[in-house]
Tab-separated table of C-alpha atoms in Angstrom:
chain	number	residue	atom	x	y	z
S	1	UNK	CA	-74.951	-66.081	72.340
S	2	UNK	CA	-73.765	-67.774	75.760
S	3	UNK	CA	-70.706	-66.684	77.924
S	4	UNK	CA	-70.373	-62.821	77.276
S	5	UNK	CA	-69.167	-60.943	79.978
S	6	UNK	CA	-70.396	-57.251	79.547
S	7	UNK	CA	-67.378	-55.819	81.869
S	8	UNK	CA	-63.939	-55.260	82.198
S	9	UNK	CA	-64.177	-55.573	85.554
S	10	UNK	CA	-63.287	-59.300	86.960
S	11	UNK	CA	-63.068	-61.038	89.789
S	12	UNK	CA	-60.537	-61.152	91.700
S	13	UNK	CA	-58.852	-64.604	91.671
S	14	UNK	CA	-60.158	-67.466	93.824
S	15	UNK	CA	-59.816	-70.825	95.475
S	16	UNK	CA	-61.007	-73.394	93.404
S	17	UNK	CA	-64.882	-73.881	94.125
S	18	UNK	CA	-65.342	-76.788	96.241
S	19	UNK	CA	-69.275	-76.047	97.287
S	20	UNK	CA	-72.082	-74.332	96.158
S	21	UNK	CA	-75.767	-73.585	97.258
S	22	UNK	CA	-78.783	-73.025	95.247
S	23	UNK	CA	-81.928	-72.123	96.168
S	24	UNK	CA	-84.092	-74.921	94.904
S	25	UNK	CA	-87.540	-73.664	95.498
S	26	UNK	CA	-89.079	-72.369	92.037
S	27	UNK	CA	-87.243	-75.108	90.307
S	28	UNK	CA	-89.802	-77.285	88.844
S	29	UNK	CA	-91.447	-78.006	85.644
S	30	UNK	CA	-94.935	-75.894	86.470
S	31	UNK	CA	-94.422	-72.529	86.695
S	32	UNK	CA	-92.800	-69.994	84.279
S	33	UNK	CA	-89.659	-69.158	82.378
S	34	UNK	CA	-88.195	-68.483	85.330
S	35	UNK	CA	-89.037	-71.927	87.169
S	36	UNK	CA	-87.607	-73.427	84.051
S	37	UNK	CA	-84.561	-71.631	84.417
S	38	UNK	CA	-84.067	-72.963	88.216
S	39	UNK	CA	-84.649	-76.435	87.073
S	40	UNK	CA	-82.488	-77.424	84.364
S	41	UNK	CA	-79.553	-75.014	85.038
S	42	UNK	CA	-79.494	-76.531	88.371
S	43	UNK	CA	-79.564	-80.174	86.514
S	44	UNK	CA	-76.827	-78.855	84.201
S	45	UNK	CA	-74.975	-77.438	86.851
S	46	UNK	CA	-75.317	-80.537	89.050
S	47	UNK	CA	-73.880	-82.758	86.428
S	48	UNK	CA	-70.989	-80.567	84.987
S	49	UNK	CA	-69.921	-79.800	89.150
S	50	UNK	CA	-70.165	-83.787	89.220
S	51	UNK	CA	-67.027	-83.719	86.669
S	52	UNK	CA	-65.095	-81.163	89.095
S	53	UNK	CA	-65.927	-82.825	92.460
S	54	UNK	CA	-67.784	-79.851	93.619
S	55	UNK	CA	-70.208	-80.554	96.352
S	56	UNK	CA	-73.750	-78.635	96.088
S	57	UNK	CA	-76.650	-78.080	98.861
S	58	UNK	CA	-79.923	-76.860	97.267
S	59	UNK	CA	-81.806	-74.846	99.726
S	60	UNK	CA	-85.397	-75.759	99.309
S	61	UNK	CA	-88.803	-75.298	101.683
S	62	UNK	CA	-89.917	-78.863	100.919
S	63	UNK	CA	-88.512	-81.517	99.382
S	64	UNK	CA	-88.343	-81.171	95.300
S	65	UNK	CA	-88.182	-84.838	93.276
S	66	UNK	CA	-86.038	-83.434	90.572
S	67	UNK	CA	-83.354	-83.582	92.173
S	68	UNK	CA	-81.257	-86.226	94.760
S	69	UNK	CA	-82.787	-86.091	98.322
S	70	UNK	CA	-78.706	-85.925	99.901
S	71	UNK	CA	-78.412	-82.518	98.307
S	72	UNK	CA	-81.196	-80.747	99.466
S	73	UNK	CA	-81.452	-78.754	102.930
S	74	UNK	CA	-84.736	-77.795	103.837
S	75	UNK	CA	-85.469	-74.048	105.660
S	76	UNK	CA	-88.519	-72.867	107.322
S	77	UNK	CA	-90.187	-70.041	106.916
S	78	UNK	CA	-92.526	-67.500	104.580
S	79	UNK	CA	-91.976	-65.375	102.365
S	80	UNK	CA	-89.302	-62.930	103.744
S	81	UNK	CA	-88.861	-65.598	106.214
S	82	UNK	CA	-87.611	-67.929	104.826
S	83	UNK	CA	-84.394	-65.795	103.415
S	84	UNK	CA	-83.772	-64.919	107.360
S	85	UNK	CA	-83.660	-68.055	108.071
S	86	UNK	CA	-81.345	-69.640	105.208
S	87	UNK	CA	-78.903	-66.577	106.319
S	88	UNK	CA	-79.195	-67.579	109.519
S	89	UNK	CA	-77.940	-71.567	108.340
S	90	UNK	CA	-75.350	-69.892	105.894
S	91	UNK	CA	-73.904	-67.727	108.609
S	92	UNK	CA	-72.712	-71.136	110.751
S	93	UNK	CA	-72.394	-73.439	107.651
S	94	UNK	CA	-71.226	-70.988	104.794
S	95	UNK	CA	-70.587	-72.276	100.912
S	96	UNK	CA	-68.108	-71.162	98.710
S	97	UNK	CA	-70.313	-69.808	96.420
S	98	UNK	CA	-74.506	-69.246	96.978
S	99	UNK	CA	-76.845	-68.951	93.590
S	100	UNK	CA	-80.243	-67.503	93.111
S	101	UNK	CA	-81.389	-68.094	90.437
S	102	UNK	CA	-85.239	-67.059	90.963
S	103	UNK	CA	-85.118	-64.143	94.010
S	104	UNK	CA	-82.905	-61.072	94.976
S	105	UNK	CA	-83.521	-61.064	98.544
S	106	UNK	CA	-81.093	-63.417	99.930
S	107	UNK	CA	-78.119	-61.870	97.918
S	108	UNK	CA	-79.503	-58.747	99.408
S	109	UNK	CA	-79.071	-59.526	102.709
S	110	UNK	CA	-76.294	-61.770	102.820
S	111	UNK	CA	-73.742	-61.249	104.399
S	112	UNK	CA	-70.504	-59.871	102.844
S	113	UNK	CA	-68.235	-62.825	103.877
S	114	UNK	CA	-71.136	-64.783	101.654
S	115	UNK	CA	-70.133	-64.809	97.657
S	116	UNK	CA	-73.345	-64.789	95.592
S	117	UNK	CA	-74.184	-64.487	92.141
S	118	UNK	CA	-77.996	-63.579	90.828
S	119	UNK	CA	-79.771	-64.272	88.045
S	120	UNK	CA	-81.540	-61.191	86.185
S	121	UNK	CA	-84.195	-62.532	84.082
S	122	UNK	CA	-86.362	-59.581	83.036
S	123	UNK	CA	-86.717	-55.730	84.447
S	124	UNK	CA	-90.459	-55.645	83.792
S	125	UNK	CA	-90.864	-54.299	87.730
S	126	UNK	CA	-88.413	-51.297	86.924
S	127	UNK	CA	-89.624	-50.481	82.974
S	128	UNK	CA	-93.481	-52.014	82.232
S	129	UNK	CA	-94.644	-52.408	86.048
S	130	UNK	CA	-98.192	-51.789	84.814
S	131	UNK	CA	-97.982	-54.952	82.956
S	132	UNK	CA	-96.935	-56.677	86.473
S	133	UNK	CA	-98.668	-57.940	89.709
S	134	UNK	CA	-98.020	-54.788	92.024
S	135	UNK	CA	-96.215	-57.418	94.973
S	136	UNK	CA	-93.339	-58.798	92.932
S	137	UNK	CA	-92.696	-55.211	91.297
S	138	UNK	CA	-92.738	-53.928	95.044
S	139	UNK	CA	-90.158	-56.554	96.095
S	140	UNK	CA	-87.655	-56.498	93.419
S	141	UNK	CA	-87.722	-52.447	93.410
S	142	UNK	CA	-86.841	-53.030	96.765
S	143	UNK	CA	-84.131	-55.480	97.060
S	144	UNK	CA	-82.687	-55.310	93.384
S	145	UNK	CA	-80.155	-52.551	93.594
S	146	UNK	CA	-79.141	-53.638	97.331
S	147	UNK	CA	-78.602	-57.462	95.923
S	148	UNK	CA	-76.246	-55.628	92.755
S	149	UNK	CA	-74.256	-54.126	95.102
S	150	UNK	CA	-73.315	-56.590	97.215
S	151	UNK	CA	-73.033	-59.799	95.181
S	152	UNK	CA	-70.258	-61.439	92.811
S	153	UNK	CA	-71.482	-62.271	89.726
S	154	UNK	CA	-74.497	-60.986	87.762
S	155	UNK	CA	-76.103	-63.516	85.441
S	156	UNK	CA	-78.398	-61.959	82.322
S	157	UNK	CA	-80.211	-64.453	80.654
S	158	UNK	CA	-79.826	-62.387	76.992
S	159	UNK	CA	-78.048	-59.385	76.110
S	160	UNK	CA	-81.340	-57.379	76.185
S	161	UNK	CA	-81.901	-57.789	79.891
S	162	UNK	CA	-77.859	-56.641	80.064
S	163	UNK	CA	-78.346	-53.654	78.631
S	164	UNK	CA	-81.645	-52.734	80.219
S	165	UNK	CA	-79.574	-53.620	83.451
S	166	UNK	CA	-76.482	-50.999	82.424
S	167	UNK	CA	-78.927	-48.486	81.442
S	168	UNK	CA	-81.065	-48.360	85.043
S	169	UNK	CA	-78.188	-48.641	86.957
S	170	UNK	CA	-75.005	-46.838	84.787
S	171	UNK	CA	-72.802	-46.903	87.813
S	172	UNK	CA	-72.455	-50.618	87.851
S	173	UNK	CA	-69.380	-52.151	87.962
S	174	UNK	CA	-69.902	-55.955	88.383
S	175	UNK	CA	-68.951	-58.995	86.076
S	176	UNK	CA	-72.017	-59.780	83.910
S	177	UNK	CA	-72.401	-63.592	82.292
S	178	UNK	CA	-75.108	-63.940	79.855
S	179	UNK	CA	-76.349	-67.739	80.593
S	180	UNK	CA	-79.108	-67.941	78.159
S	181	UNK	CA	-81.835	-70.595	78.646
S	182	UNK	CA	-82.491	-73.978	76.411
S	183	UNK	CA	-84.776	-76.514	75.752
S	184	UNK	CA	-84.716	-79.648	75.561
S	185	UNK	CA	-87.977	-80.504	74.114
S	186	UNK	CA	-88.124	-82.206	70.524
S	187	UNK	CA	-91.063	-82.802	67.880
S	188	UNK	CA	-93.520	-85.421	68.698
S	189	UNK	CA	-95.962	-87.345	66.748
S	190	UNK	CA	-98.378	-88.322	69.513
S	191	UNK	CA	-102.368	-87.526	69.092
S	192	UNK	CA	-103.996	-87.479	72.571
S	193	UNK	CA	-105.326	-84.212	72.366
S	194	UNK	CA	-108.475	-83.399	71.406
S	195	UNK	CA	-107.427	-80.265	68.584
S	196	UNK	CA	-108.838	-78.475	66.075
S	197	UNK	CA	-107.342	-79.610	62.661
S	198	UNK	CA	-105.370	-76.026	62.076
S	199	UNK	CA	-104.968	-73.700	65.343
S	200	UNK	CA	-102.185	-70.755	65.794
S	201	UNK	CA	-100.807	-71.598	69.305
S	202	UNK	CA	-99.976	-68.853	72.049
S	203	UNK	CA	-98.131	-70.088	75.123
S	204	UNK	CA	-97.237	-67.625	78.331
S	205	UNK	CA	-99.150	-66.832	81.576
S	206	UNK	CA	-101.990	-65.101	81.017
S	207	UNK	CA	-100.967	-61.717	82.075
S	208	UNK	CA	-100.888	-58.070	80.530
S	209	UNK	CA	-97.556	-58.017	78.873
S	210	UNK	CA	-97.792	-61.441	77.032
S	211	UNK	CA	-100.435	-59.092	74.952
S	212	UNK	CA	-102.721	-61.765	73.919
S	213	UNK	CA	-105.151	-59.182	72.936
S	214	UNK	CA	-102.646	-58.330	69.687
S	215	UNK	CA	-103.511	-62.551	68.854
S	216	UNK	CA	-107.006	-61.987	68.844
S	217	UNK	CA	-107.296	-58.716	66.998
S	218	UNK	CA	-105.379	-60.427	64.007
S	219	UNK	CA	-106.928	-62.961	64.445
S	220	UNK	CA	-110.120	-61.365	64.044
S	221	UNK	CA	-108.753	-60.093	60.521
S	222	UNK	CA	-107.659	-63.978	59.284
S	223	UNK	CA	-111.083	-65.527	60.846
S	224	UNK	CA	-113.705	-64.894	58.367
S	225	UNK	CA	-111.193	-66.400	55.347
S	226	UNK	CA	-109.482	-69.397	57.029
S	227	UNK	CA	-112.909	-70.581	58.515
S	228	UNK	CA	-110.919	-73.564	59.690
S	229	UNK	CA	-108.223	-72.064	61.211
S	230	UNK	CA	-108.554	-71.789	65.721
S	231	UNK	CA	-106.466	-70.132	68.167
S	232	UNK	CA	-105.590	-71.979	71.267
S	233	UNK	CA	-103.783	-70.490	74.624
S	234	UNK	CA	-101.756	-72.258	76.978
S	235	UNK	CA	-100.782	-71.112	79.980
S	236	UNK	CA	-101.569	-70.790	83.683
S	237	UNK	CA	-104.222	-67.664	84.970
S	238	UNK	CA	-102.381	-64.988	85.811
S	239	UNK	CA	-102.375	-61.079	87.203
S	240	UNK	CA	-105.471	-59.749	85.379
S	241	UNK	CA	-106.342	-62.676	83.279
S	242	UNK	CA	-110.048	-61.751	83.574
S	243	UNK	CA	-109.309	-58.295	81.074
S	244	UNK	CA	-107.066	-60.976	78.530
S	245	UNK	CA	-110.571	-63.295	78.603
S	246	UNK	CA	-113.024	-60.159	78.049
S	247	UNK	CA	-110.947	-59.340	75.266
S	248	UNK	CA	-111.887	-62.374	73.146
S	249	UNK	CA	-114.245	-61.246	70.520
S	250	UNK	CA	-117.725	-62.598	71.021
S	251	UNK	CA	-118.141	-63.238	67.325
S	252	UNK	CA	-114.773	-65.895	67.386
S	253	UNK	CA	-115.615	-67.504	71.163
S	254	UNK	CA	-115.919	-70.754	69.738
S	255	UNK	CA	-112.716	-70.933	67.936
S	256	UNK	CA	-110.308	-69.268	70.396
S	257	UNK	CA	-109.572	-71.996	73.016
S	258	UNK	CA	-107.876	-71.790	76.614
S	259	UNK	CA	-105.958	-74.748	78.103
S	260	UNK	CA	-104.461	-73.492	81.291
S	261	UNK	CA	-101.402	-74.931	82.315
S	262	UNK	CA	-100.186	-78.005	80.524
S	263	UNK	CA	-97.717	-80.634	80.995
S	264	UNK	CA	-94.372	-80.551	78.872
S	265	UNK	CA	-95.856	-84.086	76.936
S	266	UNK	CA	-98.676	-82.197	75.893
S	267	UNK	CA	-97.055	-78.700	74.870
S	268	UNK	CA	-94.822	-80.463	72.677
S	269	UNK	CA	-97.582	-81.990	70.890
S	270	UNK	CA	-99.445	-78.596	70.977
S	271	UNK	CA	-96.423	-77.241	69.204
S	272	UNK	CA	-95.709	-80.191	66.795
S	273	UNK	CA	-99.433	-79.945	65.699
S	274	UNK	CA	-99.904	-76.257	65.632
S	275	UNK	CA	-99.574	-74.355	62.392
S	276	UNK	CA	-97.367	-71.883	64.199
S	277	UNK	CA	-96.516	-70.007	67.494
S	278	UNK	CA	-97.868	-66.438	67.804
S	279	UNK	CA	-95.939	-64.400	70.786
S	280	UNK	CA	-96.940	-60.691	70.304
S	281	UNK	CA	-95.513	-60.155	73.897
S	282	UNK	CA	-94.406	-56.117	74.851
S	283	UNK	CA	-91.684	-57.283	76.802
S	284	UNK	CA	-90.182	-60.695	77.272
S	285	UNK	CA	-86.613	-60.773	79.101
S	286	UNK	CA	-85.738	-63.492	77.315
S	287	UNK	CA	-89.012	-65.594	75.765
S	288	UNK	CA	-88.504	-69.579	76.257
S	289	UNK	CA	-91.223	-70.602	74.008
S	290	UNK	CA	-89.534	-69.233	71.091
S	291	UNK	CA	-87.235	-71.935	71.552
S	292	UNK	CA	-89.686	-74.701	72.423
S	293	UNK	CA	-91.243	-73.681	69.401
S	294	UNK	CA	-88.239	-73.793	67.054
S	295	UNK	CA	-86.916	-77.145	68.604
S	296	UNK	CA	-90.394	-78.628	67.810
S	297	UNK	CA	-90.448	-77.867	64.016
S	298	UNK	CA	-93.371	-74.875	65.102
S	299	UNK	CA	-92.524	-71.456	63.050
S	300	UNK	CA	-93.192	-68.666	64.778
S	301	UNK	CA	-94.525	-65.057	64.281
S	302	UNK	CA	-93.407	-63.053	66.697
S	303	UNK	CA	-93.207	-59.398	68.521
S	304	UNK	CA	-90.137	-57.109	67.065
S	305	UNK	CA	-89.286	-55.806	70.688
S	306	UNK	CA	-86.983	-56.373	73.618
S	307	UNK	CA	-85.063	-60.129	73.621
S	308	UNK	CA	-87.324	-61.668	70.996
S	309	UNK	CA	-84.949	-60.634	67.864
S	310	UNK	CA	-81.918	-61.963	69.546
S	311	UNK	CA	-83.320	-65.121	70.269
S	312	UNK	CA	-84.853	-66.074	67.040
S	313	UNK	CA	-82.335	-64.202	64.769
S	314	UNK	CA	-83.243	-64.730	61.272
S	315	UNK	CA	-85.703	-67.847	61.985
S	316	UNK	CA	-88.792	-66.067	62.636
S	317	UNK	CA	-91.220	-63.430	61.656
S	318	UNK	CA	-90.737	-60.134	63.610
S	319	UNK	CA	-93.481	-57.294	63.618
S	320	UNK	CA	-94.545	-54.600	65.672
S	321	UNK	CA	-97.141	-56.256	67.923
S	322	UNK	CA	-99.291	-52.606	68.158
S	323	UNK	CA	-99.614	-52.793	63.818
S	324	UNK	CA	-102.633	-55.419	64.157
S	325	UNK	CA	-103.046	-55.190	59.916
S	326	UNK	CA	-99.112	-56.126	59.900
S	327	UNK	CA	-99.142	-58.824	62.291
S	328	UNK	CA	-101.993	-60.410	60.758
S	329	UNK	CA	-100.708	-59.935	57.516
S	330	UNK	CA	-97.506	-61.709	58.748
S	331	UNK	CA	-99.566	-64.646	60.168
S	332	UNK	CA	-101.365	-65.216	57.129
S	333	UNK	CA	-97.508	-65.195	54.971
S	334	UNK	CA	-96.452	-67.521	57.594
S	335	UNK	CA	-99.340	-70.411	56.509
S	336	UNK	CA	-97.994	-70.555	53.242
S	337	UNK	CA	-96.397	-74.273	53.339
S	338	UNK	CA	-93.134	-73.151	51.734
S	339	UNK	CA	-92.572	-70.560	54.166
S	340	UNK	CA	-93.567	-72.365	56.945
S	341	UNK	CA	-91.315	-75.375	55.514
S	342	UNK	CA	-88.532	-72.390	55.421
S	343	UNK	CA	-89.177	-71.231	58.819
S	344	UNK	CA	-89.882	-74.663	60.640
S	345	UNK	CA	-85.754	-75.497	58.971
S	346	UNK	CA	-84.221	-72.308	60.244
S	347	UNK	CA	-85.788	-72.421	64.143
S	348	UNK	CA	-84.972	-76.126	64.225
S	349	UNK	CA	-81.023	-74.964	63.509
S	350	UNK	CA	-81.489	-71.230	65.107
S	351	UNK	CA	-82.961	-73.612	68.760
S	352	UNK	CA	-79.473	-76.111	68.312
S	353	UNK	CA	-77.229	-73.166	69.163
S	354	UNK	CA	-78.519	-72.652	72.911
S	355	UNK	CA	-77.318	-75.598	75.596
S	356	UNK	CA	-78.136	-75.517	79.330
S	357	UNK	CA	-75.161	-77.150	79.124
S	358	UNK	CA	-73.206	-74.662	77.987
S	359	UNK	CA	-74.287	-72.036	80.321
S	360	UNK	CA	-73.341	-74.200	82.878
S	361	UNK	CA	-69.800	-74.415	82.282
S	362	UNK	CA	-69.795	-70.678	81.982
S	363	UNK	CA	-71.811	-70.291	85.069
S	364	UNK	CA	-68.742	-72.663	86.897
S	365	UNK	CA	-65.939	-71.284	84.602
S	366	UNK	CA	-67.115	-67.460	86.313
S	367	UNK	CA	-67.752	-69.165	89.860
């Protein structure tokens, strides 16, 4: 699952690693998968370079609490800026090895004395751009390939995004690592939110390609006989979130709830208490509440396509997110207590076999 390298080609033999920079600035606990990522493979990477004396500098704009205040270099500048300006620092004060883990333009125009590696989460701006807010698809189209050519190590965060990598750009001949993401959330018992007593749960920006529109439309098959039953959505507004809210039938308005962006207390109570997670995303590059699900005891009914079937494996229901009569079919299977008991057993074991951990010490094994 972890630790694949998709290449014969490796590289060439080095020193051994005695610093490396990160750029620190998504990595926090608000934002999306990708924030996420930043944030606890940096924590994991911080504490397994801690066991081989290596000495890190995270490149941040302001300071970031998560992590120790002697570690973090702060650069000036926006947007495009900013990279200029960390090149500028790296150029006179160069590390071993540089990571982004969040944003291709620094490995894009670093230069070639700097080692980099890059983190590939997704190619939504290269194969569903329609589904994506027209400046990030503009600024990875623009500094992907250029970043691929000149830096060390690719990092894939599932096999998926690999092979949608190989097959948009065949001629590449770089290492790839897959350093899938974890969790490390667990059940919880608490009760401080105010929730309806049965609710199917959706969690993701809302955007286009998280397809919440496929969760209502089953939803509006399941309503009139589970007159109990709610659907609640959490997740920050995102590119076009006013279509995702139109959508909502008028007839269920009352029962289909949106949150916004929660804190990680209160989604693992949404997922302990939910009766299951419904993700009938188009295209997820890897999907990191599947796994928050699982490790909460949630089940989950989820979309056959892209990176969803290798993260769940066998511990979830899989169904093509454009058969509405299937998926709500598959929803209503799922809310049977013995297969949920089934399903809630196999994601708790299926969400056990990913570490951040883990991925670290491939990340430093490849460095």
């Amino acid at each position: 699952m972890q630790g694949k390298v998709f290449a014969i080609y490796q590289i060439e033999p080095l020193m051994a690693i005695k610093s490396i920079g990160i750029d620190i600035r998504d990595a926090h606990e608000k934002g999306a998968g990708k924030s996420r990522y930043a944030l606890e493979i940096t924590r994991a990477l911080l504490a397994e370079g801690e066991l081989k004396n290596v000495h890190f500098v995270l490149f941040t704009k302001r300071p970031n609490p998560h992590f120790p205040s002697g570690l973090q270099v702060l650069i000036s500048g926006r947007g495009p800026f900013w990279h200029l300006n960390l090149r500028r620092y790296l150029q006179s004060r160069p590390v071993d090895f540089f990571l982004a883990p969040t944003s291709f333009i620094y490995p894009a125009i670093a230069p070639s004395s700097q080692k980099t590696a890059l983190v590939v989460h997704d190619l939504i701006a290269f194969l569903y751009s329609k589904t994506h807010a027209w400046f990030p698809t503009w600024v990875e189209r623009l500094t992907l390939s250029r970043a691929l050519k000149k830096t060390r190590l690719i990092i894939c965060v599932s096999r998926h995004t690999a092979h949608d990598l190989a097959t948009l750009f065949p001629t590449l001949k770089k290492p790839v690592l897959i350093a899938s993401p974890a969790t490390n959330l667990r059940p919880t018992k608490s009760q401080k939110l105010d929730l309806p007593s049965r609710f199917l749960l959706g969690v993701g920006t809302l955007s286009p390609r998280k397809n919440f529109q496929a969760l209502f439309a089953a939803f509006s098959r399941l309503a009139p006989k589970h007159k109990d039953l709610h659907v609640i959505i959490a997740g920050a507004k995102g590119w076009k979130t006013a279509r995702i809210l139109r959508a909502v039938p008028s007839a269920l308005r009352s029962r289909i709830h949106f949150l916004g962006y929660v804190s990680e207390p209160q989604l693992c109570e949404l997922y302990s208490r939910a009766a299951m997670l419904v993700c009938p995303s188009v295209y997820e590059g890897f999907g990191i509440p599947l796994l928050e699900a699982m490790a909460c005891s949630c089940p989950v009914v989820a979309s056959n396509r892209t990176s969803i079937p290798e993260v769940v494996g066998d511990a979830a229901l899989l169904v093509d997110p454009s058969n509405t009569p299937a998926f709500a079919d598959a929803i209503e299977f799922m809310l049977g207590p013995k297969v949920r008991a089934t399903y809630v057993h196999r994601g708790l074991k299926r969400a056990q076999s990913f570490s951040w951990e883990e991925s670290a010490k491939h990340i430093l094994a490849e460095f």
